[in-house]
């Protein structure tokens, strides 16, 4: 059958490809971002309790009220912004669905949407399905992948509908500073540009720094969808539960799409998460937990011929392999699996025009013994 694809440029994601290759070769999988350890037994028990208590039918379209309230409370406590749990917080099927729903809700054919490169892989397909045009602005890889706000400003035209941001940034780990938030306020002020802020790594910021959520700024929050995901925070990427906080007019539009994409999200998981989230220690200990893993892995990488870049947040670290090879990133990553038994993600493909900089991404959301096994193999590279 001759079907004209709506997404002709889209293949299988690099994360899926590298995970399959890792399995095929019995490699240590530091490619796709997911923990290889279990979630908290208390959260497991809460899920079982929710099922036993009969929370097994459709949840309310916008999400279980207790979970929306817990998210609103947390956002007020951490970022000083009070979202109305009834009208401004929505529970989604992971961040991926929140992003797709938000983009479909506000982007019309012909609209321009600014994305920063390297770009998380789901953004551009979301824009294309909405009929929008992605406009690419590179992050400054010479400054730890910091955004160049003047380049963002220069990319804004009368057709710009949405600016998509992701900080802490996957794959670079760059975290916004307070000065970045101010610069961003300045860039979008007096424009009609909406913002989608993907903050799935909000609780994985290191070295004692606070996460600079866009929710902290009244000016930015008033025009933003702020998206997060419990997958990253509670080691449950397979549960696929996320959230979107946005002012009521934006949330109304988001929900118009959301209710016909999924209608509602997994009910028992929402009940379990509402109870688990109410205890701040459950996410408060995350920075120290992952910082110890970062330090273990980065110290190990420093003893190899790979050069780790700075990692201020997320559970990914970039490594420069230019001392080892001049191969393109995808070839090097394939060889790393086949010859050395470690999977990583080439990041050149996260740019519209593949940008070869001899860098691969490692995920350190792994047990310490997994990280040590990977380092042992990487020491032979
Ligand atoms: N955005 C970013 C930046 C991510 O890294 C991920 C997942 N790794 C997602 C969105 C998707 O999150 P979820 O699994 O909750 O859909
Ligand atoms: N976001 C995860 C990563 O960056 C992967 C999620 C996926 O495979 N879609 O590795």
Coordinates of C-alpha atoms and ligand atoms in Angstrom, one line a residue:
X1 CA 0.0 0.0 0.0
X2 CA 1.3 3.4 -0.9
X3 CA 0.9 5.5 2.3
X4 CA 2.3 9.0 2.4
X5 CA 3.9 9.2 5.8
X6 CA 3.1 12.1 8.1
X7 CA 6.5 11.7 9.6
X8 CA 8.7 10.4 6.7
X9 CA 12.0 11.4 8.5
X10 CA 11.2 9.4 11.6
X11 CA 12.8 6.0 12.2
X12 CA 13.2 4.0 15.4
X13 CA 14.6 6.2 18.2
X14 CA 18.3 6.1 18.9
X15 CA 17.5 5.0 22.5
X16 CA 15.6 2.0 21.3
X17 CA 18.2 1.1 18.7
X18 CA 21.0 1.3 21.3
X19 CA 19.1 -0.7 23.9
X20 CA 18.4 -3.5 21.3
X21 CA 22.1 -3.5 20.3
X22 CA 23.2 -3.7 24.0
X23 CA 20.9 -6.7 24.5
X24 CA 22.1 -8.4 21.3
X25 CA 25.8 -8.1 22.4
X26 CA 25.3 -8.6 26.2
X27 CA 26.7 -5.1 26.7
X28 CA 26.4 -3.0 29.9
X29 CA 23.6 -0.6 28.9
X30 CA 24.5 3.0 29.7
X31 CA 22.6 4.1 26.6
X32 CA 18.8 4.6 27.1
X33 CA 18.0 6.6 30.2
X34 CA 16.4 4.3 32.8
X35 CA 17.5 2.9 36.2
X36 CA 18.6 -0.7 36.6
X37 CA 17.5 -0.7 40.2
X38 CA 14.2 -1.0 41.8
X39 CA 11.9 1.8 43.0
X40 CA 11.2 2.3 46.7
X41 CA 9.5 -0.8 48.3
X42 CA 7.1 1.7 50.0
X43 CA 6.0 2.9 46.6
X44 CA 5.5 -0.7 45.4
X45 CA 3.4 -1.4 48.5
X46 CA 1.3 1.8 47.9
X47 CA 0.6 0.6 44.3
X48 CA -0.5 -2.8 45.6
X49 CA -2.7 -1.1 48.2
X50 CA -4.3 1.1 45.6
X51 CA -5.2 -1.9 43.5
X52 CA -6.5 -3.8 46.5
X53 CA -8.5 -0.8 47.6
X54 CA -10.4 -0.9 44.3
X55 CA -8.9 2.0 42.5
X56 CA -9.0 0.2 39.2
X57 CA -11.5 2.1 37.0
X58 CA -11.0 5.3 35.0
X59 CA -9.4 8.1 36.8
X60 CA -10.9 11.6 36.3
X61 CA -9.8 13.0 33.0
X62 CA -7.4 15.6 34.5
X63 CA -6.0 13.2 37.0
X64 CA -6.7 11.9 40.5
X65 CA -7.5 15.0 42.7
X66 CA -5.1 13.9 45.5
X67 CA -2.2 13.7 43.1
X68 CA -2.9 17.1 41.5
X69 CA -3.1 18.6 45.0
X70 CA 0.2 16.9 46.0
X71 CA 1.8 18.3 42.8
X72 CA 0.4 21.8 43.5
X73 CA 1.7 21.7 47.1
X74 CA 5.1 20.6 46.0
X75 CA 5.4 23.3 43.4
X76 CA 4.3 26.0 45.9
X77 CA 6.8 24.7 48.5
X78 CA 9.7 24.4 46.1
X79 CA 9.2 27.1 43.6
X80 CA 6.8 29.6 45.3
X81 CA 4.2 29.3 42.6
X82 CA 0.6 28.3 43.5
X83 CA -1.1 26.4 40.8
X84 CA -4.8 25.6 41.2
X85 CA -5.0 21.8 41.4
X86 CA -8.4 21.8 39.8
X87 CA -7.8 24.0 36.8
X88 CA -4.1 24.2 36.3
X89 CA -2.5 20.8 37.0
X90 CA -3.0 17.8 34.7
X91 CA -1.7 14.2 35.1
X92 CA -0.4 12.8 31.9
X93 CA 0.9 9.5 30.5
X94 CA 4.5 10.5 31.1
X95 CA 6.2 13.7 30.0
X96 CA 6.1 12.5 26.4
X97 CA 2.3 12.7 26.2
X98 CA 2.2 16.1 28.1
X99 CA 4.6 17.5 25.5
X100 CA 2.7 16.1 22.5
X101 CA -0.7 17.3 23.9
X102 CA 0.6 20.8 24.7
X103 CA 2.2 21.2 21.2
X104 CA -1.0 19.9 19.5
X105 CA -3.1 22.2 21.7
X106 CA -1.3 25.5 20.7
X107 CA 0.7 25.0 17.5
X108 CA -1.2 25.6 14.2
X109 CA 0.0 24.9 10.7
X110 CA 2.5 27.5 9.7
X111 CA 3.5 28.4 13.3
X112 CA 7.2 28.4 14.1
X113 CA 8.4 26.6 17.2
X114 CA 11.9 27.2 18.6
X115 CA 13.8 24.2 19.9
X116 CA 17.4 24.2 21.3
X117 CA 19.9 21.7 20.0
X118 CA 20.8 19.0 20.9
X119 CA 17.0 18.4 21.1
X120 CA 15.2 15.7 23.0
X121 CA 13.9 13.3 20.3
X122 CA 10.1 13.7 20.8
X123 CA 9.9 17.4 20.3
X124 CA 10.3 17.8 16.5
X125 CA 7.8 15.0 15.7
X126 CA 5.3 16.7 18.0
X127 CA 5.8 20.0 16.1
X128 CA 5.5 18.3 12.7
X129 CA 2.3 16.5 13.6
X130 CA 0.8 19.9 14.6
X131 CA 1.8 21.3 11.2
X132 CA 4.4 23.6 12.8
X133 CA 7.9 24.4 11.6
X134 CA 10.8 23.7 14.0
X135 CA 13.4 26.5 14.2
X136 CA 16.7 25.3 15.6
X137 CA 18.9 27.3 17.9
X138 CA 22.1 25.5 19.1
X139 CA 23.1 25.5 22.7
X140 CA 26.6 26.8 23.2
X141 CA 28.7 23.6 23.5
X142 CA 31.8 25.6 24.4
X143 CA 30.0 26.9 27.5
X144 CA 28.7 23.6 28.8
X145 CA 25.7 23.8 26.5
X146 CA 24.4 27.0 28.0
X147 CA 21.6 28.7 26.0
X148 CA 22.6 31.8 24.1
X149 CA 19.6 34.0 24.8
X150 CA 20.5 36.5 22.1
X151 CA 20.4 33.8 19.5
X152 CA 17.0 32.7 20.9
X153 CA 15.8 36.3 20.7
X154 CA 17.1 36.6 17.1
X155 CA 15.1 33.4 16.2
X156 CA 11.8 34.9 17.3
X157 CA 9.6 36.1 14.4
X158 CA 5.9 37.2 14.3
X159 CA 5.1 33.5 13.5
X160 CA 6.8 32.1 16.6
X161 CA 4.2 30.4 18.7
X162 CA 6.2 28.3 21.1
X163 CA 9.7 28.0 22.6
X164 CA 10.5 24.5 23.9
X165 CA 13.1 24.3 26.7
X166 CA 14.5 21.4 28.7
X167 CA 16.5 22.1 31.8
X168 CA 18.2 20.3 33.4
X169 CA 19.1 19.4 29.9
X170 CA 19.2 15.9 28.4
X171 CA 21.9 15.1 27.2
X172 CA 24.3 17.8 28.4
X173 CA 23.1 18.2 32.0
X174 CA 23.1 22.0 31.8
X175 CA 21.0 23.6 34.5
X176 CA 19.5 27.1 34.3
X177 CA 20.9 29.8 36.6
X178 CA 18.8 32.6 38.1
X179 CA 20.5 34.9 35.5
X180 CA 19.2 32.6 32.7
X181 CA 15.7 32.9 34.0
X182 CA 16.0 36.7 34.0
X183 CA 17.4 36.7 30.5
X184 CA 14.6 34.5 29.3
X185 CA 12.0 36.8 30.9
X186 CA 13.6 39.6 28.9
X187 CA 13.6 37.7 25.6
X188 CA 9.9 36.8 25.7
X189 CA 8.6 40.0 27.3
X190 CA 6.4 41.9 24.8
X191 CA 6.1 38.8 22.5
X192 CA 3.2 36.4 22.2
X193 CA 5.5 33.4 22.5
X194 CA 4.4 30.6 24.7
X195 CA 6.9 28.4 26.5
X196 CA 7.0 24.6 27.1
X197 CA 9.5 23.9 29.9
X198 CA 10.4 20.2 30.1
X199 CA 11.7 19.8 33.7
X200 CA 11.7 16.0 34.0
X201 CA 15.1 16.1 35.8
X202 CA 13.9 18.9 38.2
X203 CA 15.0 16.8 41.2
X204 CA 18.4 15.8 39.8
X205 CA 20.5 19.0 40.2
X206 CA 23.9 18.7 41.9
X207 CA 26.4 20.6 44.0
X208 CA 23.8 22.1 46.3
X209 CA 22.3 24.2 43.5
X210 CA 18.5 24.9 43.4
X211 CA 16.5 23.9 40.3
X212 CA 15.5 27.0 38.5
X213 CA 12.0 26.0 37.4
X214 CA 10.2 28.4 35.2
X215 CA 7.5 28.2 37.8
X216 CA 9.6 30.5 40.0
X217 CA 9.0 33.4 37.7
X218 CA 5.5 34.9 37.6
X219 CA 6.2 36.4 34.2
X220 CA 7.3 33.1 32.7
X221 CA 4.8 30.9 34.5
X222 CA 2.0 33.0 33.0
X223 CA 2.9 31.8 29.5
X224 CA 4.3 28.3 30.2
X225 CA 3.5 24.7 30.3
X226 CA 5.8 23.3 33.0
X227 CA 6.1 19.5 32.4
X228 CA 7.6 16.9 34.7
X229 CA 7.7 13.1 35.0
X230 CA 7.6 10.7 38.0
X231 CA 9.6 8.3 35.9
X232 CA 12.9 10.1 36.6
X233 CA 12.1 11.1 40.1
X234 CA 10.9 7.8 41.6
X235 CA 12.9 5.3 39.4
X236 CA 9.7 4.2 37.6
X237 CA 10.1 5.1 33.9
X238 CA 7.8 2.1 33.1
X239 CA 4.9 3.6 34.9
X240 CA 4.6 6.5 32.4
X241 CA 3.0 9.1 34.7
X242 CA 3.9 12.7 34.3
X243 CA 2.4 16.2 35.0
X244 CA 1.8 19.5 33.4
X245 CA 1.3 22.7 35.3
X246 CA 0.0 25.7 33.3
X247 CA -2.3 28.7 33.8
X248 CA -6.0 27.9 33.4
X249 CA -6.4 29.1 29.8
X250 CA -3.4 27.0 28.6
X251 CA -4.6 24.0 30.7
X252 CA -8.0 24.2 29.2
X253 CA -6.6 23.8 25.7
X254 CA -4.2 21.1 26.9
X255 CA -7.0 19.1 28.3
X256 CA -9.1 19.4 25.1
X257 CA -6.3 17.4 23.4
X258 CA -5.4 15.2 26.4
X259 CA -9.0 13.9 26.9
X260 CA -8.9 12.4 23.4
X261 CA -5.3 11.2 23.4
X262 CA -5.6 9.1 26.5
X263 CA -8.7 10.4 28.3
X264 CA -7.2 9.5 31.7
X265 CA -4.0 8.0 33.1
X266 CA -3.4 4.8 35.1
X267 CA -5.5 5.1 38.2
X268 CA -3.8 3.0 40.9
X269 CA -0.4 4.5 40.0
X270 CA -1.9 8.0 40.6
X271 CA -3.2 7.0 44.0
X272 CA 0.1 5.5 45.0
X273 CA 2.1 8.5 43.8
X274 CA -0.2 11.0 45.6
X275 CA 0.6 9.3 48.9
X276 CA 4.3 8.9 48.1
X277 CA 4.8 12.5 46.9
X278 CA 3.3 13.9 50.1
X279 CA 6.6 13.0 51.8
X280 CA 9.3 15.5 50.6
X281 CA 12.2 13.2 51.7
X282 CA 11.2 11.0 48.8
X283 CA 12.5 13.5 46.2
X284 CA 14.7 15.5 48.6
X285 CA 17.3 12.8 48.8
X286 CA 17.6 12.4 45.0
X287 CA 20.4 14.9 44.4
X288 CA 22.8 13.3 46.9
X289 CA 21.8 9.8 45.6
X290 CA 22.7 10.6 42.0
X291 CA 25.6 12.9 42.8
X292 CA 27.3 9.9 44.5
X293 CA 26.8 8.0 41.2
X294 CA 28.0 10.8 39.1
X295 CA 31.1 11.2 41.2
X296 CA 31.9 7.5 41.1
X297 CA 31.3 7.3 37.3
X298 CA 33.1 10.6 36.4
X299 CA 36.1 9.7 38.6
X300 CA 36.3 6.3 36.8
X301 CA 36.0 7.9 33.3
X302 CA 38.9 10.2 34.2
X303 CA 41.1 7.1 34.4
X304 CA 40.2 6.2 30.8
X305 CA 41.0 7.8 27.5
X306 CA 37.5 9.3 27.4
X307 CA 37.1 12.8 28.8
X308 CA 34.0 13.5 30.8
X309 CA 32.4 16.9 30.4
X310 CA 30.9 18.8 33.3
X311 CA 27.7 17.3 34.7
X312 CA 25.7 19.7 36.9
X313 CA 22.4 17.8 36.6
X314 CA 20.4 14.9 35.1
X315 CA 21.6 11.3 35.2
X316 CA 23.6 11.6 32.0
X317 CA 27.2 12.6 31.4
X318 CA 28.8 13.4 28.1
X319 CA 32.2 12.1 27.3
X320 CA 34.6 13.3 24.6
X321 CA 36.3 10.4 22.8
X322 CA 38.6 12.5 20.5
X323 CA 41.7 11.1 22.1
X324 CA 40.6 7.6 20.9
X325 CA 39.1 8.0 17.5
X326 CA 38.0 10.3 14.7
X327 CA 35.0 8.1 13.8
X328 CA 31.5 9.7 13.6
X329 CA 29.6 9.3 16.9
X330 CA 27.2 6.7 15.6
X331 CA 30.1 4.5 14.4
X332 CA 32.0 4.9 17.6
X333 CA 28.9 4.1 19.7
X334 CA 28.3 0.9 17.7
X335 CA 31.9 -0.1 18.1
X336 CA 31.8 0.6 21.8
X337 CA 29.0 -2.0 22.1
X338 CA 30.5 -4.6 19.7
X339 CA 34.1 -4.4 20.8
X340 CA 34.0 -3.2 24.4
X341 CA 30.5 -4.2 25.6
X342 CA 29.2 -0.8 26.7
X343 CA 26.3 1.0 25.2
X344 CA 26.2 4.8 25.0
X345 CA 24.1 7.3 23.0
X346 CA 25.7 9.3 20.1
X347 CA 24.4 12.8 20.3
X348 CA 25.1 14.0 16.8
X349 CA 21.6 12.8 15.8
X350 CA 19.9 15.1 18.3
X351 CA 20.7 18.0 15.9
X352 CA 18.8 18.7 12.7
X353 CA 22.0 18.7 10.8
X354 CA 24.0 16.0 12.5
X355 CA 26.7 17.8 14.5
X356 CA 29.8 15.6 14.8
X357 CA 31.7 16.6 17.9
X358 CA 33.0 13.2 19.0
X359 CA 30.8 13.0 22.1
X360 CA 28.7 10.2 23.4
X361 CA 26.2 10.2 26.4
X362 CA 26.4 7.7 29.3
X363 CA 23.5 7.2 31.7
X364 CA 24.7 6.7 35.3
X365 CA 21.3 5.8 36.8
X366 CA 22.7 2.4 37.4
X367 CA 23.7 0.2 40.4
X368 CA 27.3 0.9 41.5
X369 CA 28.4 -2.6 40.4
X370 CA 27.0 -1.9 36.9
X371 CA 28.9 1.4 36.7
X372 CA 32.1 -0.4 37.9
X373 CA 31.6 -3.1 35.3
X374 CA 31.2 -0.5 32.6
X375 CA 34.3 1.4 33.7
X376 CA 36.3 -1.7 33.7
X377 CA 35.4 -2.3 30.1
X378 CA 35.9 1.4 29.2
X379 CA 39.4 1.3 30.6
X380 CA 40.4 -0.8 27.6
X381 CA 39.1 1.7 25.1
Ligands
LIG1 N1 11.9 14.8 28.2 C1 13.1 14.4 28.5 C2 14.2 15.5 28.4 C3 13.5 13.1 28.8 O1 14.7 12.8 29.0 C4 12.5 12.2 28.8 C5 12.7 10.7 29.2 N2 13.9 10.3 29.3 C6 11.2 12.5 28.6 C7 10.9 13.8 28.3 C8 10.0 11.6 28.6 O2 9.6 11.3 29.8 P1 8.4 10.2 30.1 O3 9.2 8.9 30.1 O4 7.8 10.5 31.4 O5 7.5 10.2 28.9
LIG2 N1 14.4 9.8 27.7 C1 15.2 8.6 27.7 C2 16.7 8.9 27.3 O1 17.0 10.0 27.0 C3 14.7 7.6 26.8 C4 13.3 7.5 26.7 C5 12.9 6.7 25.4 O2 13.6 5.7 25.1 N2 12.0 7.2 24.7 O3 17.5 8.0 27.2

